[in-house]
XYZ file of C-alpha atoms in Angstrom:
117
model
C 69.109 -66.858 -0.440
C 65.513 -66.841 -0.992
C 63.176 -63.718 -1.357
C 61.172 -62.521 1.510
C 57.454 -63.459 1.213
C 54.657 -60.834 1.790
C 52.433 -61.903 4.752
C 49.079 -60.496 5.360
C 48.091 -59.205 8.913
C 45.010 -57.951 10.348
C 45.351 -54.261 11.222
C 44.104 -53.514 14.980
C 42.840 -50.406 16.484
C 40.295 -47.840 15.079
C 36.594 -47.908 15.814
C 35.220 -46.477 12.623
C 32.377 -48.072 10.564
C 31.044 -47.647 7.270
C 28.934 -44.706 6.670
C 25.090 -44.925 6.896
C 23.484 -44.387 3.497
C 19.895 -42.937 3.617
C 17.876 -42.262 0.570
C 14.777 -39.896 1.038
C 12.259 -40.089 -1.664
C 9.469 -38.375 0.426
C 9.885 -35.177 -1.910
C 9.438 -33.268 1.586
C 11.533 -31.166 3.478
C 13.853 -33.197 5.958
C 16.084 -32.935 8.702
C 19.141 -35.201 9.101
C 19.013 -36.705 12.581
C 21.783 -35.990 15.024
C 24.420 -38.776 14.642
C 25.288 -41.378 17.216
C 28.777 -40.486 19.008
C 30.371 -43.471 17.048
C 29.205 -42.241 13.499
C 31.962 -40.429 11.646
C 30.174 -40.214 8.208
C 26.830 -40.364 6.829
C 25.505 -40.061 3.122
C 22.121 -38.734 2.421
C 20.632 -39.410 -1.075
C 17.708 -36.977 -2.031
C 15.570 -38.509 -4.532
C 12.909 -35.474 -4.543
C 11.731 -35.640 -8.050
C 10.192 -32.452 -9.033
C 9.783 -31.169 -5.756
C 12.432 -28.347 -4.396
C 13.275 -29.334 -0.814
C 15.280 -28.150 1.995
C 17.392 -30.726 3.977
C 18.554 -29.504 7.558
C 21.857 -30.607 8.636
C 22.313 -31.986 12.163
C 23.307 -29.819 14.982
C 26.918 -29.199 15.222
C 27.169 -29.216 19.160
C 29.085 -32.535 20.179
C 29.549 -33.543 16.514
C 32.946 -32.385 15.769
C 34.758 -34.302 13.092
C 31.258 -35.563 11.560
C 31.014 -35.624 7.814
C 27.797 -35.833 5.868
C 27.544 -35.884 2.132
C 24.341 -35.043 0.459
C 23.462 -35.656 -3.232
C 20.722 -34.633 -5.338
C 18.923 -37.205 -7.489
C 15.731 -35.387 -8.447
C 15.133 -32.605 -11.120
C 14.518 -29.874 -8.514
C 16.976 -27.859 -6.308
C 17.848 -29.270 -3.011
C 18.658 -26.386 -0.263
C 20.976 -27.442 2.247
C 20.427 -25.596 5.370
C 22.056 -25.637 8.885
C 20.620 -26.187 12.306
C 20.887 -23.558 15.002
C 23.155 -20.725 14.848
C 25.995 -22.584 12.692
C 27.113 -20.997 9.502
C 28.010 -22.906 6.366
C 31.617 -22.214 5.120
C 32.124 -18.322 5.108
C 30.871 -17.385 8.509
C 27.581 -15.820 7.318
C 25.909 -18.420 4.846
C 23.039 -20.249 6.384
C 22.070 -22.347 3.183
C 23.749 -23.623 -0.050
C 21.928 -24.941 -3.025
C 22.487 -28.024 -5.215
C 21.299 -26.531 -8.681
C 22.229 -29.453 -10.874
C 20.889 -32.845 -10.854
C 23.189 -35.574 -9.424
C 25.531 -32.972 -8.007
C 26.601 -33.523 -4.525
C 28.411 -31.705 -1.595
C 30.218 -32.917 1.297
C 30.352 -30.983 4.575
C 32.139 -31.571 7.838
C 31.718 -29.695 11.348
C 34.302 -28.509 13.756
C 31.660 -28.577 16.466
C 30.846 -24.814 15.758
C 30.365 -24.365 11.966
C 29.932 -26.472 8.740
C 32.689 -26.410 6.276
C 32.464 -27.611 2.700
C 35.208 -29.955 1.711
């Protein structure tokens, strides 16, 4: 009686793709574009040097389930702001700040507000 052998198969289904990685070294305020309907996740690297900047998140409408990661590479603060009337986490915050170099924040939306995860 010989032992069973492991067989590799290709998993089917799913339509996800790798996240888009954007490096912004402009040192200026910026808005993350609304994602395509098929985009599940984006990574936004902010190489802002010594310039404090504000990064505005995409709108939440029609983006339920979308996740974005923002990472601060520069030495100055990066403020993360919401678009429109959405809030961040607690129902009243409109911004959050990355105060430590190389810190990051991951947020997702339920189509109404942004939540830090």
